[in-house]
């Protein structure tokens, strides 16, 4: 059996916020897990499916992080109320008082220099709705009292930015990353969580097949990917964000590109290994698998790897002038 039966798992009656769909806190295998249900698409425009495929997106996106060696919450696919769900292991350590604190809860921690920089930035995160002010986060990674306690906070954040671009996660907001702390002497980055916005979780098989057969639409769908980050008041596409002259971002690109290249086949094999259905319940399809894999390869081949080559060339050739690169056309 591929899917886990969560039907008899007790509800622990802890509730969660967010807009991605219904959630349930359960006990399974002597641990706490958060079950996430696909969200209804009622009221959404140009949607051909009744529910998103966010459970599958959470599962695949999280396993891409795992395959690439980045700490991420553990996920399993299963059945609850005769519906496909994704179970995310709760990484809060209630016995020792260690809990998740989201970035939106720590971003206002007081620091005189940080406050001055944020006040001088063009747009505060509070005014960006669902988005995040990247300028503010950059300041926070340097000066926020809580983040300063965590030596790898900056590396962790920029790794997340690059991999989110790879998996087409455009929903990384201020409540989708954070720290684990007991508020005394333990401060560390929380594993990456909330990856349900990855890939294309609102497209039907028919729409995905149409996009796969149209190079122009494929490029638009898979390379023009918004990030949820604003920079100087502009909502960035991933292909523009990744070219920003931010040393920590460039280090993440250099760090991750060889790893992604070496493990892309493993990612493909993982996706191919997911059964299309079990006991009459749809999990995925051949079209959806192809769409996910081709999108991953396109974003790596046409966005991440070219920027890696530019960075390496700049480092090797001090007199190299970084000209704006045209977007490579995709060969179908």
XYZ file of N, CA and C in Angstrom, residues 67-68 256-267 300 305:
48
model
N 15.404 15.457 -1.084
C 16.384 14.874 -1.998
C 17.590 15.795 -2.155
N 17.376 17.105 -2.114
C 18.469 18.065 -2.262
C 19.200 18.322 -0.954
N 23.889 25.231 -4.604
C 22.826 24.289 -4.930
C 22.850 23.760 -6.367
N 23.364 24.541 -7.293
C 23.281 24.130 -8.697
C 23.917 22.762 -8.954
N 25.148 22.496 -8.498
C 25.711 21.155 -8.739
C 24.898 20.053 -8.067
N 24.311 20.354 -6.901
C 23.509 19.353 -6.191
C 22.245 19.033 -6.989
N 21.578 20.078 -7.479
C 20.367 19.862 -8.272
C 20.692 19.055 -9.519
N 21.780 19.412 -10.196
C 22.154 18.705 -11.424
C 22.426 17.236 -11.142
N 23.126 16.953 -10.045
C 23.470 15.576 -9.720
C 22.248 14.746 -9.317
N 21.223 15.413 -8.764
C 20.099 14.660 -8.189
C 18.801 14.812 -8.980
N 18.859 15.413 -10.155
C 17.646 15.584 -10.942
C 17.052 14.244 -11.360
N 17.894 13.294 -11.704
C 17.383 11.969 -12.062
C 16.678 11.320 -10.881
N 17.216 11.507 -9.691
C 16.574 10.969 -8.485
C 15.208 11.615 -8.263
N 15.113 12.915 -8.539
C 13.824 13.610 -8.423
C 12.839 13.054 -9.443
N 15.408 24.735 -14.173
C 16.825 24.536 -13.887
C 17.680 24.904 -15.094
N 20.663 27.297 -13.847
C 22.006 26.973 -14.348
C 22.640 28.126 -15.123
